[in-house]
Amino acid sequence: MADRTTNPQHFPQSQTQAELELLEAIIQGDIPYPWNPAQSDSEVYFTDLEEEFSVSDWLSDADLTHNSQILFTQLDQLWSARALKKSLFDKFTLVPEDLLAKIAESVQKVIVNYQSLADQMVQCTLEILPQWPEEDLQVLARPLAYAMRNAEQESDVPVLESWEKLSEIEQARMSLAIARYAISISSDS
């Protein structure tokens, strides 16, 4: 029976060789894995495993602290980007999702790299509006960037009836307004 369950031909194609070897090691191992950590003999098993593995052998405390800070910063950025995408998808249901996703991705980059709000808005929309010269987008972005400084966030973005019915210039203005909204959300969090 054990021979049949560890034979790779009886597993789905998607399982890797490593998964199969791990399963075989668990099934045929000398020391059974304690499935219930509350059992008394489980503590000895886990203590022995911890003694075999020591992080200090690999990294110094400073390296470990530095690398963990980098990891947590990256996780925080991923979480923020995901939350921003969801917020944009929920608010702008009539705008194509791929445009919203590109704006959300670019917001994380521009907040760090560009100083003025108008520059940030333009950089967020350059990828989705490649036919527009940067100078033209700057002209469209200035009134949005400076007129909305003290406005409430909900009124920052005009009401949209249909993306497809908008003219090219209206799509550009709407894209800039969405970028402005996304930047304000990212700045607040």
Backbone as a ProteinNet text record, in pm:
[ID]
protein_1_A
[PRIMARY]
MADRTTNPQHFPQSQTQAELELLEAIIQGDIPYPWNPAQSDSEVYFTDLEEEFSVSDWLSDADLTHNSQILFTQLDQLWSARALKKSLFDKFTLVPEDLLAKIAESVQKVIVNYQSLADQMVQCTLEILPQWPEEDLQVLARPLAYAMRNAEQESDVPVLESWEKLSEIEQARMSLAIARYAISISSDS
[TERTIARY]
81.9	0	86	190.2	278.6	349.9	379.6	447.1	359.6	229.3	136.2	120.5	117.1	94.8	216.7	336.5	455.7	501.3	435.6	470.6	422.7	512.5	475.4	366.6	349.4	247.9	105.9	88.6	-43.9	-78.2	12.2	-12	-40.4	-111	-135.6	-4.8	-7.3	111.2	168	84.7	128.9	223.2	226.7	313.7	458.9	542.9	684	753.5	872.8	951.5	981.6	1002.7	1032	915.3	794.1	676.3	666.7	695.1	689.1	796.3	915.6	1022.2	989	928.5	888.4	783.3	686.1	582.3	641.4	733.1	797.6	877.7	947.7	1025.7	935.6	819.4	725.3	668.7	632.8	571	672.2	793.8	891.4	998.5	983.3	1085	1098.7	1217	1243.2	1163.2	1155.8	1084.5	954.5	842.1	715.8	696.4	636.6	607.8	493	508.7	401.2	290.2	181.4	71.7	-1.6	11.7	-51.6	57	80.9	187.3	162.3	41	10.2	58.6	93.5	142	278.2	305.1	428.5	553.3	552	671.2	694.1	597.6	613.5	714.7	718.2	809.9	955	987.3	1124.1	1156.9	1062	1081.5	1111.2	1030.9	1049.3	1176.7	1212	1335.3	1457.2	1455.7	1566.2	1577.9	1465.6	1468.7	1525.8	1487.3	1537.5	1687.2	1737.6	1880.8	1960.1	1902.2	1968.8	1976.1	1877.3	1868.2	1898.4	1999.1	2034.2	2055.9	1978.6	1990.3	2125.2	2178	2304.3	2419.5	2407.6	2511	2515.1	2404.7	2395.1	2414.3	2349.5	2348.6	2380.6	2441.8	2460.5	2327.3	2319	2195.5	2166.1	2271.8	2252	2200.3	2256.6	2210.4	2065.9	2035.7	1899.8	1800.5	1835.2	1747.7	1729.9	1840.4	1835.5	1751.2	1775.8	1701.9	1553.5	1523.1	1381.9	1311.6	1381.4	1321.6	1293.2	1384.8	1362.8	1241.3	1233.6	1120.6	988.6	983.5	859.1	821.9	920.4	893.6	833.5	890.4	837.6	696.6	672.9	538.1	438.9	481.9	397.1	362.3	461	436.9	340.3	358.2	266.9	125.2	113.4	-18.4	-84	-6	-58.8	-102.7	-21.6	-55.7	-183.1	-197.2	-317.8	-441.3	-428.1	-540	-577.3	-477.1	-502.9	-577.1	-534.8	-604	-749.5	-772	-909.3	-993.1	-935.5	-1007.5	-1043.5	-948.7	-975.7	-1079.7	-1069	-1166	-1306.9	-1317.3	-1448.1	-1508.1	-1425.3	-1475.2	-1503.1	-1417.3	-1427.9	-1466.2	-1586.3	-1631.3	-1645.8	-1661.6	-1680.7	-1549.6	-1440.2	-1308.9	-1248.3	-1187	-1125.2	-1024.4	-1032.7	-950.1	-801	-763.1	-620.2	-563.1	-642.2	-597.3	-582.1	-679.2	-672.8	-553.5	-528	-414	-281.9	-269.4	-145.6	-126	-234.4	-224.2	-182	-245.2	-212.4	-66.9	-16.4	123.2	219.5	186.2	277.8	275.4	167.9	158.4	270.4	297.5	401.1	537.9	565.2	694.4	703.1	597.2	605.1	603.8	542.4	538.9	681	765.6	903.3	989.1	968	1059.6	1029.4	905.8	869.4	817	851	817.5	676.7	645.9	517.6	404.3	287.5	169.8	139.3	152.8	127.9	224.3	351.6	448.6	411.1	368.9	327.8	209.9	110.8	-7.3	30.6	115	156.8	232.1	324	401.6	312.5	207.3	113.4	37.1	12.1	-72.5	4.8	133.8	212.2	202	204.1	200.7	65.6	-42.1	-174	-216	-141	-169.8	-43	9.7	136.8	128.8	8.5	-8.4	-0.2	-4	-0.9	141.9	188.9	319.5	312	422.6	427.1	388.9	428.4	398.1	247.1	175.8	30.5	-37.6	12.3	-44.5	-16.8	98.3	129.3	26.6	-10.2	-109.2	-243.4	-283.2	-409.6	-402.3	-284.3	-270.2	-266.1	-213.3	-196.7	-326	-434.7	-557.1	-608.7	-593.2	-637.9	-551.8	-423.6	-331.7	-347.6	-363.9	-364	-503.2	-605.1	-740.6	-796.6	-749.6	-805.5	-728.5	-633.2	-550	-631.3	-728.1	-805.4	-944.2	-973.3	-1104.5	-1111.2	-1232.7	-1248.9	-1219.4	-1172.4	-1128.3	-1240	-1359.2	-1468.6	-1506.9	-1489.3	-1527.4	-1413	-1297.4	-1181.7	-1205.8	-1284.7	-1299.8	-1439.9	-1448.1	-1579.9	-1657	-1788.2	-1874.2	-1857	-1847.5	-1823.7	-1945.4	-1995.5	-2109.6	-2064.7	-1971.1	-1920.8	-1783.1	-1685.6	-1548.9	-1541.3	-1609.7	-1604.1	-1663	-1758.9	-1823.2	-1741.2	-1637.4	-1554.4	-1464.8	-1441	-1346.7	-1205.3	-1108.2	-969.7	-920.6	-957.1	-914.1	-986.5	-1113.2	-1186.2	-1128.6	-1086.9	-1022.4	-890.2	-816.2	-690.1	-716.5	-815.9	-849.1	-895.7	-978.2	-1028.2	-913.7	-821.9	-705.7	-622.4	-603	-528	-602.3	-734	-813.2	-806	-809.3	-796.9	-657.8	-555.6	-418.9	-410.9	-474.7	-476.3	-541.9	-652.7	-724.9	-637.2	-573	-488.2	-368.5	-310.4	-197.5	-241.7	-359.2	-407.6	-435.5	-488.1	-511.6	-379.1	-281.1	-150	-78.8	-95.2	-29.4	-90.6	-221.1	-288.9	-252.5	-219.4	-190	-46.4
-120	0	126	126.9	243.3	263.2	153.8	162.5	231.3	206.1	266.1	416.7	460.4	601.9	687.8	632	711.9	705.5	625.9	615.9	740.7	814.6	940.8	929.2	810.6	799.9	809.9	792.4	800.5	941.4	1036.9	1174.8	1259.3	1370.5	1460.2	1513.8	1544.9	1592.6	1720.5	1800.9	1931.7	1923.3	1810.3	1800.2	1788.2	1855	1853.4	1734.8	1708.1	1599.5	1626.3	1751.9	1786.3	1753.5	1781	1747.8	1597.5	1523.2	1377.8	1325.3	1381.6	1338.4	1373.6	1490.9	1529.4	1433.8	1402.2	1309	1172.5	1126.2	997.7	1000.3	1111.5	1123.3	1122.3	1184.9	1187.1	1047.7	979.9	847.4	743.7	745.5	642.6	687.3	805.6	858.1	775.8	786	712.7	769.2	902	968.3	1024.7	980.3	1033.7	1179.4	1255.3	1395	1403	1478.5	1488.1	1580.9	1525.1	1603.5	1682	1641.2	1713.7	1777.9	1909.1	1974.9	1976.2	1945.2	1946.7	1820	1715.9	1593.3	1617.9	1545.6	1567.8	1535.5	1431.9	1396.6	1491.5	1574.3	1672	1779.4	1817.9	1922.9	1882.8	1757.3	1707.9	1713.2	1672.5	1672.8	1813.7	1911	2048.7	2111.8	2079.8	2131.3	2079.9	1950.9	1894.4	1962.6	1990.6	2059.2	2199.9	2271.4	2406.8	2408	2306.7	2300.6	2275.5	2199.2	2173.9	2299.8	2382.1	2502.8	2624.8	2698.3	2820.2	2931.3	3038	3152.3	3220.4	3216.4	3285.4	3226.9	3102.1	3043.4	3110.7	3166	3223.9	3374.5	3442.2	3588.8	3644.3	3759.9	3829.8	3894.9	3939.7	4005.5	4130.3	4205.5	4327.6	4293.7	4188.8	4147.4	4099.5	4021.8	3970.6	4084.6	4182	4297.5	4377.5	4403.4	4481	4408.6	4279.7	4203.7	4191.3	4176.8	4167.8	4301.5	4413.3	4544.5	4562	4516.7	4523.5	4439.7	4318.4	4230.8	4294.4	4348.8	4407.7	4533.3	4608.9	4726.8	4683.6	4579.3	4529.3	4473.8	4402	4350.2	4464	4567	4684	4752.1	4764.6	4826.5	4742.1	4609.7	4522.1	4532.7	4536.3	4546.7	4679.9	4787.9	4920.1	4924.3	4867.9	4866.8	4786.9	4675.8	4593	4667.3	4732.3	4808.4	4925	4990.7	5101.4	5052.4	4940.7	4884.8	4855.1	4791.1	4757.6	4883.5	4985.4	5110.9	5174.3	5174.8	5230.9	5148.4	5016.4	4929.2	4950.3	4970.5	4991.3	5126.8	5230.2	5365.7	5390.6	5340.4	5369.5	5243.7	5199.3	5074	5084.4	5204	5219.5	5240.1	5255.1	5271.6	5132.3	5105	4972.9	4940.2	4817.7	4777.6	4780.8	4752.3	4754.6	4896	4997.2	5135.8	5169.5	5127.6	5153	5081.2	4958.7	4882.6	4950.7	5002.3	5071.3	5199.3	5271.6	5393.6	5356	5253.9	5212.2	5168.7	5096.7	5052.2	5170.1	5266.5	5379.1	5477.1	5480	5572	5544.3	5418	5383.5	5437.6	5438.7	5486.5	5639	5705.4	5851.1	5925.9	5870.3	5938.9	5956.3	5860.2	5866.2	5954.2	5948.1	6009.7	6153.1	6198.1	6329.2	6418.7	6548.5	6642.3	6700.5	6763	6832.6	6735.4	6772.4	6689.6	6676.2	6784.1	6778.9	6681.3	6683.7	6589	6445	6423.2	6288.6	6239.7	6326.2	6289.1	6255.8	6336.8	6314.4	6182.4	6156.9	6033.2	5910	5922.2	5810.2	5778.2	5877.9	5857.5	5844	5866.5	5857.3	5719.9	5615	5479.5	5447.9	5498.2	5466.8	5566.8	5677.3	5777.6	5804.3	5702.7	5720.1	5817.4	5839.4	5930.4	6076.7	6103.2	6239.9	6279.5	6394.1	6444.7	6486.5	6472.4	6504.3	6649.5	6739.2	6881.9	6906.4	6837.8	6853.1	6801.2	6689.3	6636.1	6730.5	6796.7	6894.7	7007.9	7052.6	7160.9	7116.6	6991.8	6940.7	6913.8	6878.7	6839.9	6959.5	7070.9	7185.8	7228.9	7251.3	7293.9	7188.4	7060.6	6954.6	6949.8	6968.3	6957.6	7073.1	7192.3	7308.5	7350.3	7327	7364.6	7271.1	7147.3	7049.3	7037.4	7120.5	7105.6	7101.8	7188.6	7193.9	7132.6	7077.8	7016.7	6882.2	6839.3	6709.2	6600	6488.3	6380.1	6326.1	6311.6	6254.6	6343.1	6474.4	6563.4	6586.6	6524.1	6539.9	6485.9	6382.8	6312.9	6336.3	6378	6399.3	6268.7	6280.1	6163.8	6111	5980.6	5917.7	5835.8	5859.5	5782.2	5663.8	5685.8	5577.9	5615.7	5530.2	5556.9	5566.3	5476.7	5470.6	5594.7	5658.6	5776.2	5904.3	5898.2	6016	6041.3	6168.7	6203.9	6175.6	6183.5	6155.8	6252.4	6378.8	6477.7	6455.6	6414.7	6385.4	6261.5	6162.3	6044.7	6083.2	6173.8	6219.5	6293.3	6382	6455.2	6359.1	6263.3	6166.1	6081.2	6041.7	5963.5	6043.4	6170.2	6256.4	6272.6	6285.9	6298.1	6168.9	6054.1	5925.4	5914.4	5957.9	5956	6046	6161.5	6253.7	6188.6	6123.6	6053.1	5942.4	5863.1	5752.8	5805.1	5915.5	5974.6	6021.5	6082.4	6130	6014.3	5903.7	5785.7	5729.9	5720.3	5665.7	5755.2	5884.9	5978.3	5972.6	5945.4	5939.4	5815.6	5706.9	5581.5	5564.2
0	0	0	82.8	88.2	-44	-112.4	-241.4	-345.2	-338	-434	-411.1	-284.7	-255.5	-282	-279.5	-304.7	-448.9	-529.2	-670.1	-743.1	-811.4	-875.9	-980.7	-1039.3	-1144.8	-1090.7	-959.5	-898.6	-851.8	-870.3	-830.5	-954.1	-937.3	-1051.1	-1109.4	-1237.6	-1308.8	-1247	-1183.3	-1135.2	-1014.5	-946	-829.5	-873.3	-803	-837.3	-772.6	-819	-762	-615	-580.9	-441.3	-350.1	-396.1	-316.4	-293.8	-397.8	-386.2	-290.8	-298.6	-208.5	-64	-42.9	91.6	145.8	65.7	107.3	139.5	57.3	81.7	211.6	237.3	360.1	482.8	471.2	583.5	609	499.8	513.9	561.6	507.6	538.2	636.7	694.4	784.9	911.3	973.4	1097	1213	1216.5	1325.8	1268.7	1318.7	1265.4	1305.6	1217.6	1245.2	1344.9	1452.1	1552.5	1502.6	1461.1	1405.1	1512.2	1634	1743.7	1829.5	1815	1892	2043	2086.7	2228.6	2300.2	2226.2	2289	2352.1	2459.5	2535.1	2454	2372	2294.9	2176.3	2144.1	2036.8	2073.7	2198.5	2243.1	2219	2246.3	2223.2	2074.3	1991.5	1845.8	1796.2	1836.4	1789.8	1847.3	1968.8	2028.4	1952.4	1917.4	1838.6	1702.7	1638.6	1509.4	1523.1	1627.9	1649.4	1676.4	1744.3	1770.9	1642.2	1549.3	1420.9	1335.9	1350.1	1267.4	1351.9	1310.8	1382.2	1281.5	1292.6	1202.1	1221.6	1342.5	1369.6	1289.1	1245.2	1160.6	1024.7	980.2	846.4	845.9	936.3	935.7	1073.4	1072.4	1198.6	1237.7	1360	1405.7	1323.8	1289.3	1210.2	1070.5	1008.7	875.7	880.4	982	997	1016.3	1098.2	1121.4	993.8	925.1	800.2	693.8	675.4	573.7	608.2	736.6	774.3	752.7	776	749.7	600.7	516.6	371.3	333.4	387.4	357.5	399.3	520.2	568.1	489.9	445.5	362.1	229	169.2	41.9	58.1	166.5	191.9	213	282.7	305.5	173.7	84.4	-46.2	-128.8	-126.1	-200.2	-145.8	-14.6	47.2	10.4	14.7	-19.5	-165.3	-254.5	-396.7	-421.1	-352.6	-368.7	-317.4	-204	-147.9	-238.7	-298.1	-389.4	-513.5	-570	-687.5	-654.5	-539.9	-501.6	-485.9	-425	-406	-540.3	-634.2	-767.1	-841.8	-834.4	-903.1	-847.3	-714.9	-652.7	-690.4	-697.4	-722.4	-869.9	-958.5	-1101.7	-1178.6	-1158.3	-1219.4	-1371	-1425.1	-1569.2	-1645.1	-1574.6	-1638.1	-1655.2	-1769.5	-1790	-1678.3	-1628.9	-1514.8	-1546	-1670.1	-1701.7	-1689.8	-1723.9	-1706.5	-1558.9	-1479.6	-1335.5	-1272.6	-1316.8	-1262.7	-1296.3	-1418	-1456	-1375.5	-1352.5	-1270.5	-1128.3	-1071.9	-935.1	-923.7	-1022.8	-1019.4	-1027.7	-1111.9	-1131	-1013.9	-937.3	-823.2	-722.5	-696.5	-599	-640.9	-770	-819.9	-816.5	-859.2	-874.9	-743.4	-642.3	-513	-459.8	-486.8	-439.6	-529.8	-660.7	-756.6	-796.9	-786.9	-839.7	-729	-738.8	-632.9	-645.5	-757.4	-767	-797.2	-750.3	-772.9	-921.6	-997	-1141.4	-1209	-1170.8	-1226.7	-1192.9	-1070.1	-1029.2	-1112.6	-1132.4	-1210	-1353.8	-1412.7	-1551.9	-1563.7	-1472.4	-1478.5	-1460.5	-1381.7	-1363.7	-1491	-1573.4	-1691.7	-1821.5	-1820.3	-1944.7	-2010.2	-1930.7	-1986.9	-2052.4	-1994.4	-2051.6	-2159	-2170.8	-2273.3	-2356.2	-2424.4	-2494.8	-2613.3	-2664.4	-2778	-2736.2	-2607	-2556.5	-2519.7	-2569	-2525.4	-2378.3	-2310	-2167.6	-2140.4	-2229.3	-2210.8	-2215.6	-2305	-2313	-2186.4	-2135.6	-2011.6	-1894.3	-1896.6	-1792.7	-1792.8	-1912.9	-1924.7	-1866.9	-1896	-1843	-1692.8	-1644.2	-1503.5	-1408.9	-1454.1	-1364	-1296.1	-1371.6	-1302.1	-1204.1	-1238.6	-1147.8	-1021.8	-1038.5	-925	-828.8	-880.6	-793.3	-749.9	-829.6	-791.8	-685.3	-681.6	-589.6	-459.3	-435.3	-315.7	-187.5	-174.3	-50.8	-64.9	-181.5	-202.6	-131.2	-103.3	-40.6	-141.3	-91.2	-177.8	-266.2	-215.4	-293.4	-412	-400.2	-508.6	-606.8	-581.8	-669.7	-808.9	-822	-948.7	-1004.1	-1131.2	-1190.6	-1205.3	-1214.7	-1231.9	-1374.4	-1386.9	-1516.3	-1555	-1676.7	-1724.5	-1809.4	-1902	-1986	-2039.4	-2017.6	-2062	-2214.3	-2280.9	-2427.3	-2493.9	-2429.3	-2487.5	-2469.4	-2387.4	-2365.1	-2485.6	-2515.2	-2620.3	-2569.6	-2657.6	-2619.8	-2512.3	-2525.1	-2425	-2292.6	-2297.9	-2174	-2105.2	-2184.1	-2125.8	-2059.3	-2122.7	-2064	-1932.7	-1932	-1808.5	-1699	-1738.1	-1640.9	-1586.6	-1672	-1627.7	-1528.3	-1556.2	-1463.8	-1331.2	-1338.3	-1215.6	-1133.5	-1200.2	-1129.5	-1066.4	-1141.6	-1087.4	-963.7	-969.2	-855.6	-734.7	-758.3	-651.8	-591.9	-679.1	-633.5	-554.4	-597	-524.3	-386.4	-379.6	-249.1	-154.6	-207.3	-123.8	-73.2	-162.8	-123.4	-24.6	-39.7	50.6	190.6	196.7	325.7	405.2	335.1	407.6	439.5
[MASK]
+++++++++++++++++++++++++++++++++++++++++++++++++++++++++++++++++++++++++++++++++++++++++++++++++++++++++++++++++++++++++++++++++++++++++++++++++++++++++++++++++++++++++++++++++++++++++++++

